[in-house]
């Protein structure tokens, strides 16, 4: 791997013609519009909070045969909303693109230079091995503007709502059944990413199995060898009977893709409160999540208040790294589009590097408990 890939520059969302986001990134999440590009056919808006940047792509006209007009991205021709591109900063775009091509990768956009009065950038776009996901590979070391050439800066003060979001913590993909291994190998081979162990007990070849009794999912994780700070999580369903969140995504998205992105915050309680007040809708776990199996003691042991977490719906996980005093807290939003597909997560870490594997297990138990209760079957 000669070229060095570093942190994500932006994550690109596509909204179909005539539709908006069910949960608005600017109005509800208070992401700050920083730059815009408009052509007769498309509008591209860059929205920022900390180092987390979304590029929101909207069509201003129905999809035609050749109306690809999106700069720094490819057109996923969506009939539904999708998050389909992760832009990564790279120091040698032509070099990496040549390597990828020699490995048989598809490059919908070969390396190209774009410039304006603030400098120039080079980018190319490669299709990944997973669903509709592509990667824009970007070198902006020669650019001094607030976003990218071709975009007009939007000036304005950052929102003073007390919500601190520092960066994209992780991006979670839904893979087809049996598809996480091939995806893992693609990122290792093409981008030089390293496998990231979710548990000290996990064998890299097996992945991390959650749930059980024919109802679980398999997780694998990767991180850039440059330590870009943002990890990739690959999820596939193992469920044989009741469809889980991963099955629902595949069905409603029409195939594999980006399911959610974790936004890192140093204060999840304040961030959740402020975003709830601004109209963001979060998933609230069943009350049983907070009462089952010593959760209250676990929350107190981590120095957090169980009532506050329960009131807001925040999950706390010490499961895998519990013995070292490390933990994380997380909360998931409702989907951003009208389908049950892409959503956001807030995550606050206290030394725990995982992804709330214990929470997924605990949520399953809580939901199972509720179902059993409703059917009068609880022991
Ligand atoms: O907890 C996280 O942030 C993960 O990334 C793990 C995960 C994967 C798939 C799901 O449907 C829900 C959670």
PDB file of N, CA and C in Angstrom, residues 148-232:
ATOM      1  N   UNK A 148     -14.360  23.007  -0.853  1.00  0.00           N
ATOM      2  CA  UNK A 148     -13.707  22.463  -2.045  1.00  0.00           C
ATOM      3  C   UNK A 148     -13.959  23.396  -3.230  1.00  0.00           C
ATOM      4  N   UNK A 149     -13.080  23.377  -4.239  1.00  0.00           N
ATOM      5  CA  UNK A 149     -13.309  24.220  -5.413  1.00  0.00           C
ATOM      6  C   UNK A 149     -14.640  23.882  -6.077  1.00  0.00           C
ATOM      7  N   UNK A 150     -15.308  24.928  -6.561  1.00  0.00           N
ATOM      8  CA  UNK A 150     -16.607  24.718  -7.214  1.00  0.00           C
ATOM      9  C   UNK A 150     -17.753  25.022  -6.265  1.00  0.00           C
ATOM     10  N   UNK A 151     -17.433  25.167  -4.962  1.00  0.00           N
ATOM     11  CA  UNK A 151     -18.465  25.467  -3.962  1.00  0.00           C
ATOM     12  C   UNK A 151     -18.324  26.913  -3.501  1.00  0.00           C
ATOM     13  N   UNK A 152     -19.464  27.565  -3.277  1.00  0.00           N
ATOM     14  CA  UNK A 152     -19.465  28.927  -2.731  1.00  0.00           C
ATOM     15  C   UNK A 152     -19.535  28.843  -1.216  1.00  0.00           C
ATOM     16  N   UNK A 153     -18.621  29.510  -0.518  1.00  0.00           N
ATOM     17  CA  UNK A 153     -18.680  29.482   0.950  1.00  0.00           C
ATOM     18  C   UNK A 153     -19.966  30.131   1.466  1.00  0.00           C
ATOM     19  N   UNK A 154     -20.497  29.598   2.550  1.00  0.00           N
ATOM     20  CA  UNK A 154     -21.654  30.216   3.231  1.00  0.00           C
ATOM     21  C   UNK A 154     -21.140  30.681   4.585  1.00  0.00           C
ATOM     22  N   UNK A 155     -21.213  31.972   4.820  1.00  0.00           N
ATOM     23  CA  UNK A 155     -20.678  32.452   6.094  1.00  0.00           C
ATOM     24  C   UNK A 155     -21.775  32.479   7.139  1.00  0.00           C
ATOM     25  N   UNK A 156     -21.401  32.161   8.363  1.00  0.00           N
ATOM     26  CA  UNK A 156     -22.370  32.188   9.450  1.00  0.00           C
ATOM     27  C   UNK A 156     -21.696  31.682  10.707  1.00  0.00           C
ATOM     28  N   UNK A 157     -22.277  32.071  11.846  1.00  0.00           N
ATOM     29  CA  UNK A 157     -21.676  31.662  13.116  1.00  0.00           C
ATOM     30  C   UNK A 157     -22.069  30.220  13.413  1.00  0.00           C
ATOM     31  N   UNK A 158     -21.166  29.441  14.011  1.00  0.00           N
ATOM     32  CA  UNK A 158     -21.539  28.072  14.389  1.00  0.00           C
ATOM     33  C   UNK A 158     -22.671  28.099  15.415  1.00  0.00           C
ATOM     34  N   UNK A 159     -23.529  27.066  15.440  1.00  0.00           N
ATOM     35  CA  UNK A 159     -24.656  27.076  16.373  1.00  0.00           C
ATOM     36  C   UNK A 159     -24.169  27.085  17.821  1.00  0.00           C
ATOM     37  N   UNK A 160     -24.715  27.972  18.616  1.00  0.00           N
ATOM     38  CA  UNK A 160     -24.299  28.062  20.024  1.00  0.00           C
ATOM     39  C   UNK A 160     -25.257  27.295  20.916  1.00  0.00           C
ATOM     40  N   UNK A 161     -25.515  26.042  20.569  1.00  0.00           N
ATOM     41  CA  UNK A 161     -26.507  25.273  21.336  1.00  0.00           C
ATOM     42  C   UNK A 161     -25.863  24.328  22.348  1.00  0.00           C
ATOM     43  N   UNK A 162     -24.549  24.406  22.508  1.00  0.00           N
ATOM     44  CA  UNK A 162     -23.877  23.573  23.506  1.00  0.00           C
ATOM     45  C   UNK A 162     -23.675  22.137  23.081  1.00  0.00           C
ATOM     46  N   UNK A 163     -24.013  21.799  21.834  1.00  0.00           N
ATOM     47  CA  UNK A 163     -23.809  20.422  21.373  1.00  0.00           C
ATOM     48  C   UNK A 163     -22.410  20.337  20.779  1.00  0.00           C
ATOM     49  N   UNK A 164     -21.583  19.475  21.363  1.00  0.00           N
ATOM     50  CA  UNK A 164     -20.241  19.334  20.811  1.00  0.00           C
ATOM     51  C   UNK A 164     -20.118  17.995  20.098  1.00  0.00           C
ATOM     52  N   UNK A 165     -19.869  18.056  18.796  1.00  0.00           N
ATOM     53  CA  UNK A 165     -19.610  16.841  18.036  1.00  0.00           C
ATOM     54  C   UNK A 165     -18.215  17.017  17.448  1.00  0.00           C
ATOM     55  N   UNK A 166     -17.320  16.076  17.758  1.00  0.00           N
ATOM     56  CA  UNK A 166     -15.935  16.309  17.333  1.00  0.00           C
ATOM     57  C   UNK A 166     -15.650  15.736  15.947  1.00  0.00           C
ATOM     58  N   UNK A 167     -16.126  14.523  15.659  1.00  0.00           N
ATOM     59  CA  UNK A 167     -15.780  13.886  14.372  1.00  0.00           C
ATOM     60  C   UNK A 167     -16.625  12.637  14.148  1.00  0.00           C
ATOM     61  N   UNK A 168     -16.475  12.040  12.937  1.00  0.00           N
ATOM     62  CA  UNK A 168     -17.093  10.741  12.664  1.00  0.00           C
ATOM     63  C   UNK A 168     -16.302   9.691  13.442  1.00  0.00           C
ATOM     64  N   UNK A 169     -16.971   8.974  14.308  1.00  0.00           N
ATOM     65  CA  UNK A 169     -16.305   7.958  15.130  1.00  0.00           C
ATOM     66  C   UNK A 169     -16.197   6.635  14.380  1.00  0.00           C
ATOM     67  N   UNK A 170     -17.293   6.237  13.744  1.00  0.00           N
ATOM     68  CA  UNK A 170     -17.282   5.007  12.945  1.00  0.00           C
ATOM     69  C   UNK A 170     -18.417   5.048  11.930  1.00  0.00           C
ATOM     70  N   UNK A 171     -18.261   4.243  10.891  1.00  0.00           N
ATOM     71  CA  UNK A 171     -19.287   4.141   9.858  1.00  0.00           C
ATOM     72  C   UNK A 171     -19.653   2.675   9.755  1.00  0.00           C
ATOM     73  N   UNK A 172     -20.933   2.385   9.869  1.00  0.00           N
ATOM     74  CA  UNK A 172     -21.361   0.980   9.875  1.00  0.00           C
ATOM     75  C   UNK A 172     -22.052   0.622   8.569  1.00  0.00           C
ATOM     76  N   UNK A 173     -21.550  -0.428   7.936  1.00  0.00           N
ATOM     77  CA  UNK A 173     -22.117  -0.923   6.676  1.00  0.00           C
ATOM     78  C   UNK A 173     -22.993  -2.134   6.957  1.00  0.00           C
ATOM     79  N   UNK A 174     -24.058  -2.272   6.209  1.00  0.00           N
ATOM     80  CA  UNK A 174     -24.801  -3.531   6.182  1.00  0.00           C
ATOM     81  C   UNK A 174     -24.341  -4.286   4.938  1.00  0.00           C
ATOM     82  N   UNK A 175     -23.874  -5.506   5.151  1.00  0.00           N
ATOM     83  CA  UNK A 175     -23.405  -6.363   4.045  1.00  0.00           C
ATOM     84  C   UNK A 175     -24.443  -7.447   3.805  1.00  0.00           C
ATOM     85  N   UNK A 176     -24.444  -8.020   2.605  1.00  0.00           N
ATOM     86  CA  UNK A 176     -25.355  -9.141   2.385  1.00  0.00           C
ATOM     87  C   UNK A 176     -24.930 -10.329   3.242  1.00  0.00           C
ATOM     88  N   UNK A 177     -25.839 -11.277   3.403  1.00  0.00           N
ATOM     89  CA  UNK A 177     -25.483 -12.485   4.167  1.00  0.00           C
ATOM     90  C   UNK A 177     -24.245 -13.140   3.579  1.00  0.00           C
ATOM     91  N   UNK A 178     -23.300 -13.467   4.431  1.00  0.00           N
ATOM     92  CA  UNK A 178     -22.063 -14.107   3.984  1.00  0.00           C
ATOM     93  C   UNK A 178     -21.107 -13.120   3.332  1.00  0.00           C
ATOM     94  N   UNK A 179     -21.416 -11.804   3.403  1.00  0.00           N
ATOM     95  CA  UNK A 179     -20.637 -10.827   2.633  1.00  0.00           C
ATOM     96  C   UNK A 179     -19.590 -10.049   3.410  1.00  0.00           C
ATOM     97  N   UNK A 180     -19.532 -10.205   4.763  1.00  0.00           N
ATOM     98  CA  UNK A 180     -18.581  -9.360   5.506  1.00  0.00           C
ATOM     99  C   UNK A 180     -17.130  -9.763   5.231  1.00  0.00           C
ATOM    100  N   UNK A 181     -16.885 -11.046   5.003  1.00  0.00           N
ATOM    101  CA  UNK A 181     -15.504 -11.492   4.787  1.00  0.00           C
ATOM    102  C   UNK A 181     -14.921 -10.860   3.513  1.00  0.00           C
ATOM    103  N   UNK A 182     -15.704 -10.890   2.424  1.00  0.00           N
ATOM    104  CA  UNK A 182     -15.228 -10.316   1.158  1.00  0.00           C
ATOM    105  C   UNK A 182     -15.012  -8.803   1.318  1.00  0.00           C
ATOM    106  N   UNK A 183     -15.921  -8.147   2.068  1.00  0.00           N
ATOM    107  CA  UNK A 183     -15.783  -6.695   2.278  1.00  0.00           C
ATOM    108  C   UNK A 183     -14.518  -6.406   3.078  1.00  0.00           C
ATOM    109  N   UNK A 184     -14.296  -7.195   4.130  1.00  0.00           N
ATOM    110  CA  UNK A 184     -13.099  -7.029   4.965  1.00  0.00           C
ATOM    111  C   UNK A 184     -11.829  -7.165   4.119  1.00  0.00           C
ATOM    112  N   UNK A 185     -11.814  -8.183   3.279  1.00  0.00           N
ATOM    113  CA  UNK A 185     -10.624  -8.432   2.446  1.00  0.00           C
ATOM    114  C   UNK A 185     -10.407  -7.297   1.451  1.00  0.00           C
ATOM    115  N   UNK A 186     -11.518  -6.747   0.903  1.00  0.00           N
ATOM    116  CA  UNK A 186     -11.392  -5.643  -0.054  1.00  0.00           C
ATOM    117  C   UNK A 186     -10.719  -4.446   0.616  1.00  0.00           C
ATOM    118  N   UNK A 187     -11.172  -4.098   1.834  1.00  0.00           N
ATOM    119  CA  UNK A 187     -10.592  -2.930   2.511  1.00  0.00           C
ATOM    120  C   UNK A 187      -9.159  -3.188   2.958  1.00  0.00           C
ATOM    121  N   UNK A 188      -8.851  -4.446   3.271  1.00  0.00           N
ATOM    122  CA  UNK A 188      -7.466  -4.756   3.642  1.00  0.00           C
ATOM    123  C   UNK A 188      -6.550  -4.642   2.425  1.00  0.00           C
ATOM    124  N   UNK A 189      -7.009  -5.248   1.328  1.00  0.00           N
ATOM    125  CA  UNK A 189      -6.177  -5.305   0.123  1.00  0.00           C
ATOM    126  C   UNK A 189      -6.084  -3.941  -0.573  1.00  0.00           C
ATOM    127  N   UNK A 190      -7.218  -3.292  -0.753  1.00  0.00           N
ATOM    128  CA  UNK A 190      -7.248  -2.068  -1.555  1.00  0.00           C
ATOM    129  C   UNK A 190      -6.846  -0.825  -0.771  1.00  0.00           C
ATOM    130  N   UNK A 191      -7.259  -0.732   0.501  1.00  0.00           N
ATOM    131  CA  UNK A 191      -6.979   0.480   1.272  1.00  0.00           C
ATOM    132  C   UNK A 191      -5.956   0.245   2.389  1.00  0.00           C
ATOM    133  N   UNK A 192      -5.508  -1.010   2.544  1.00  0.00           N
ATOM    134  CA  UNK A 192      -4.522  -1.301   3.594  1.00  0.00           C
ATOM    135  C   UNK A 192      -5.099  -1.172   4.995  1.00  0.00           C
ATOM    136  N   UNK A 193      -6.452  -1.277   5.146  1.00  0.00           N
ATOM    137  CA  UNK A 193      -7.054  -1.200   6.478  1.00  0.00           C
ATOM    138  C   UNK A 193      -6.693  -2.457   7.263  1.00  0.00           C
ATOM    139  N   UNK A 194      -6.712  -2.326   8.605  1.00  0.00           N
ATOM    140  CA  UNK A 194      -6.391  -3.467   9.468  1.00  0.00           C
ATOM    141  C   UNK A 194      -7.638  -3.935  10.181  1.00  0.00           C
ATOM    142  N   UNK A 195      -7.687  -5.246  10.405  1.00  0.00           N
ATOM    143  CA  UNK A 195      -8.780  -5.806  11.187  1.00  0.00           C
ATOM    144  C   UNK A 195      -8.708  -5.253  12.609  1.00  0.00           C
ATOM    145  N   UNK A 196      -9.862  -4.928  13.192  1.00  0.00           N
ATOM    146  CA  UNK A 196      -9.913  -4.381  14.546  1.00  0.00           C
ATOM    147  C   UNK A 196     -10.745  -5.338  15.393  1.00  0.00           C
ATOM    148  N   UNK A 197     -10.131  -5.891  16.427  1.00  0.00           N
ATOM    149  CA  UNK A 197     -10.809  -6.940  17.204  1.00  0.00           C
ATOM    150  C   UNK A 197     -11.861  -6.340  18.139  1.00  0.00           C
ATOM    151  N   UNK A 198     -13.077  -6.887  18.088  1.00  0.00           N
ATOM    152  CA  UNK A 198     -14.164  -6.374  18.925  1.00  0.00           C
ATOM    153  C   UNK A 198     -14.186  -7.018  20.300  1.00  0.00           C
ATOM    154  N   UNK A 199     -13.396  -8.067  20.471  1.00  0.00           N
ATOM    155  CA  UNK A 199     -13.373  -8.734  21.758  1.00  0.00           C
ATOM    156  C   UNK A 199     -12.044  -9.457  21.890  1.00  0.00           C
ATOM    157  N   UNK A 200     -11.506  -9.512  23.118  1.00  0.00           N
ATOM    158  CA  UNK A 200     -10.235 -10.228  23.281  1.00  0.00           C
ATOM    159  C   UNK A 200     -10.391 -11.710  22.899  1.00  0.00           C
ATOM    160  N   UNK A 201     -11.643 -12.187  22.939  1.00  0.00           N
ATOM    161  CA  UNK A 201     -11.884 -13.611  22.629  1.00  0.00           C
ATOM    162  C   UNK A 201     -12.105 -13.859  21.146  1.00  0.00           C
ATOM    163  N   UNK A 202     -12.235 -12.771  20.362  1.00  0.00           N
ATOM    164  CA  UNK A 202     -12.617 -12.939  18.952  1.00  0.00           C
ATOM    165  C   UNK A 202     -11.462 -13.434  18.093  1.00  0.00           C
ATOM    166  N   UNK A 203     -11.743 -14.446  17.284  1.00  0.00           N
ATOM    167  CA  UNK A 203     -10.787 -14.887  16.268  1.00  0.00           C
ATOM    168  C   UNK A 203     -11.034 -14.035  15.026  1.00  0.00           C
ATOM    169  N   UNK A 204      -9.992 -13.402  14.451  1.00  0.00           N
ATOM    170  CA  UNK A 204     -10.221 -12.520  13.301  1.00  0.00           C
ATOM    171  C   UNK A 204     -11.025 -13.182  12.194  1.00  0.00           C
ATOM    172  N   UNK A 205     -10.773 -14.474  11.965  1.00  0.00           N
ATOM    173  CA  UNK A 205     -11.443 -15.135  10.837  1.00  0.00           C
ATOM    174  C   UNK A 205     -12.933 -15.325  11.088  1.00  0.00           C
ATOM    175  N   UNK A 206     -13.330 -15.309  12.364  1.00  0.00           N
ATOM    176  CA  UNK A 206     -14.736 -15.619  12.658  1.00  0.00           C
ATOM    177  C   UNK A 206     -15.628 -14.396  12.798  1.00  0.00           C
ATOM    178  N   UNK A 207     -15.073 -13.281  13.154  1.00  0.00           N
ATOM    179  CA  UNK A 207     -15.905 -12.119  13.428  1.00  0.00           C
ATOM    180  C   UNK A 207     -16.536 -12.236  14.815  1.00  0.00           C
ATOM    181  N   UNK A 208     -17.381 -11.301  15.147  1.00  0.00           N
ATOM    182  CA  UNK A 208     -17.982 -11.235  16.477  1.00  0.00           C
ATOM    183  C   UNK A 208     -19.473 -11.515  16.339  1.00  0.00           C
ATOM    184  N   UNK A 209     -19.927 -12.609  16.934  1.00  0.00           N
ATOM    185  CA  UNK A 209     -21.326 -13.005  16.773  1.00  0.00           C
ATOM    186  C   UNK A 209     -22.138 -12.491  17.951  1.00  0.00           C
ATOM    187  N   UNK A 210     -23.217 -11.771  17.634  1.00  0.00           N
ATOM    188  CA  UNK A 210     -24.106 -11.241  18.665  1.00  0.00           C
ATOM    189  C   UNK A 210     -25.421 -11.974  18.645  1.00  0.00           C
ATOM    190  N   UNK A 211     -26.040 -12.058  19.799  1.00  0.00           N
ATOM    191  CA  UNK A 211     -27.340 -12.731  19.834  1.00  0.00           C
ATOM    192  C   UNK A 211     -27.105 -14.231  19.831  1.00  0.00           C
ATOM    193  N   UNK A 212     -27.912 -14.924  19.157  1.00  0.00           N
ATOM    194  CA  UNK A 212     -27.799 -16.379  19.135  1.00  0.00           C
ATOM    195  C   UNK A 212     -29.160 -16.965  18.882  1.00  0.00           C
ATOM    196  N   UNK A 213     -29.282 -18.254  19.050  1.00  0.00           N
ATOM    197  CA  UNK A 213     -30.552 -18.948  18.830  1.00  0.00           C
ATOM    198  C   UNK A 213     -31.150 -18.548  17.478  1.00  0.00           C
ATOM    199  N   UNK A 214     -30.316 -18.437  16.453  1.00  0.00           N
ATOM    200  CA  UNK A 214     -30.808 -18.144  15.101  1.00  0.00           C
ATOM    201  C   UNK A 214     -31.321 -16.737  14.916  1.00  0.00           C
ATOM    202  N   UNK A 215     -30.949 -15.800  15.827  1.00  0.00           N
ATOM    203  CA  UNK A 215     -31.511 -14.450  15.724  1.00  0.00           C
ATOM    204  C   UNK A 215     -30.446 -13.358  15.743  1.00  0.00           C
ATOM    205  N   UNK A 216     -29.221 -13.711  15.490  1.00  0.00           N
ATOM    206  CA  UNK A 216     -28.157 -12.749  15.728  1.00  0.00           C
ATOM    207  C   UNK A 216     -27.623 -12.021  14.519  1.00  0.00           C
ATOM    208  N   UNK A 217     -26.494 -11.364  14.733  1.00  0.00           N
ATOM    209  CA  UNK A 217     -25.766 -10.749  13.622  1.00  0.00           C
ATOM    210  C   UNK A 217     -24.265 -10.915  13.850  1.00  0.00           C
ATOM    211  N   UNK A 218     -23.558 -10.767  12.761  1.00  0.00           N
ATOM    212  CA  UNK A 218     -22.110 -10.915  12.799  1.00  0.00           C
ATOM    213  C   UNK A 218     -21.499  -9.549  12.543  1.00  0.00           C
ATOM    214  N   UNK A 219     -20.552  -9.152  13.397  1.00  0.00           N
ATOM    215  CA  UNK A 219     -19.883  -7.860  13.217  1.00  0.00           C
ATOM    216  C   UNK A 219     -18.394  -8.074  12.985  1.00  0.00           C
ATOM    217  N   UNK A 220     -17.846  -7.293  12.077  1.00  0.00           N
ATOM    218  CA  UNK A 220     -16.399  -7.242  11.890  1.00  0.00           C
ATOM    219  C   UNK A 220     -16.037  -5.768  11.826  1.00  0.00           C
ATOM    220  N   UNK A 221     -14.829  -5.427  12.279  1.00  0.00           N
ATOM    221  CA  UNK A 221     -14.444  -4.008  12.264  1.00  0.00           C
ATOM    222  C   UNK A 221     -13.050  -3.833  11.683  1.00  0.00           C
ATOM    223  N   UNK A 222     -12.840  -2.656  11.111  1.00  0.00           N
ATOM    224  CA  UNK A 222     -11.578  -2.320  10.458  1.00  0.00           C
ATOM    225  C   UNK A 222     -11.175  -0.913  10.833  1.00  0.00           C
ATOM    226  N   UNK A 223      -9.885  -0.658  10.796  1.00  0.00           N
ATOM    227  CA  UNK A 223      -9.451   0.734  10.931  1.00  0.00           C
ATOM    228  C   UNK A 223      -8.296   0.991   9.982  1.00  0.00           C
ATOM    229  N   UNK A 224      -8.149   2.246   9.618  1.00  0.00           N
ATOM    230  CA  UNK A 224      -7.082   2.614   8.696  1.00  0.00           C
ATOM    231  C   UNK A 224      -5.742   2.399   9.379  1.00  0.00           C
ATOM    232  N   UNK A 225      -4.745   1.941   8.617  1.00  0.00           N
ATOM    233  CA  UNK A 225      -3.431   1.733   9.232  1.00  0.00           C
ATOM    234  C   UNK A 225      -2.770   3.069   9.555  1.00  0.00           C
ATOM    235  N   UNK A 226      -3.296   4.167   8.995  1.00  0.00           N
ATOM    236  CA  UNK A 226      -2.767   5.504   9.313  1.00  0.00           C
ATOM    237  C   UNK A 226      -3.402   6.032  10.600  1.00  0.00           C
ATOM    238  N   UNK A 227      -4.264   5.225  11.222  1.00  0.00           N
ATOM    239  CA  UNK A 227      -4.930   5.679  12.439  1.00  0.00           C
ATOM    240  C   UNK A 227      -5.787   6.894  12.171  1.00  0.00           C
ATOM    241  N   UNK A 228      -6.682   6.794  11.170  1.00  0.00           N
ATOM    242  CA  UNK A 228      -7.455   7.967  10.755  1.00  0.00           C
ATOM    243  C   UNK A 228      -8.531   8.320  11.770  1.00  0.00           C
ATOM    244  N   UNK A 229      -8.692   7.496  12.822  1.00  0.00           N
ATOM    245  CA  UNK A 229      -9.632   7.863  13.873  1.00  0.00           C
ATOM    246  C   UNK A 229     -11.047   7.414  13.585  1.00  0.00           C
ATOM    247  N   UNK A 230     -11.349   7.050  12.340  1.00  0.00           N
ATOM    248  CA  UNK A 230     -12.703   6.606  12.032  1.00  0.00           C
ATOM    249  C   UNK A 230     -12.639   5.139  11.650  1.00  0.00           C
ATOM    250  N   UNK A 231     -13.456   4.328  12.312  1.00  0.00           N
ATOM    251  CA  UNK A 231     -13.426   2.895  12.036  1.00  0.00           C
ATOM    252  C   UNK A 231     -14.588   2.509  11.126  1.00  0.00           C
ATOM    253  N   UNK A 232     -14.448   1.373  10.494  1.00  0.00           N
ATOM    254  CA  UNK A 232     -15.544   0.814   9.691  1.00  0.00           C
ATOM    255  C   UNK A 232     -16.063  -0.420  10.409  1.00  0.00           C
TER     256      UNK A 232
END
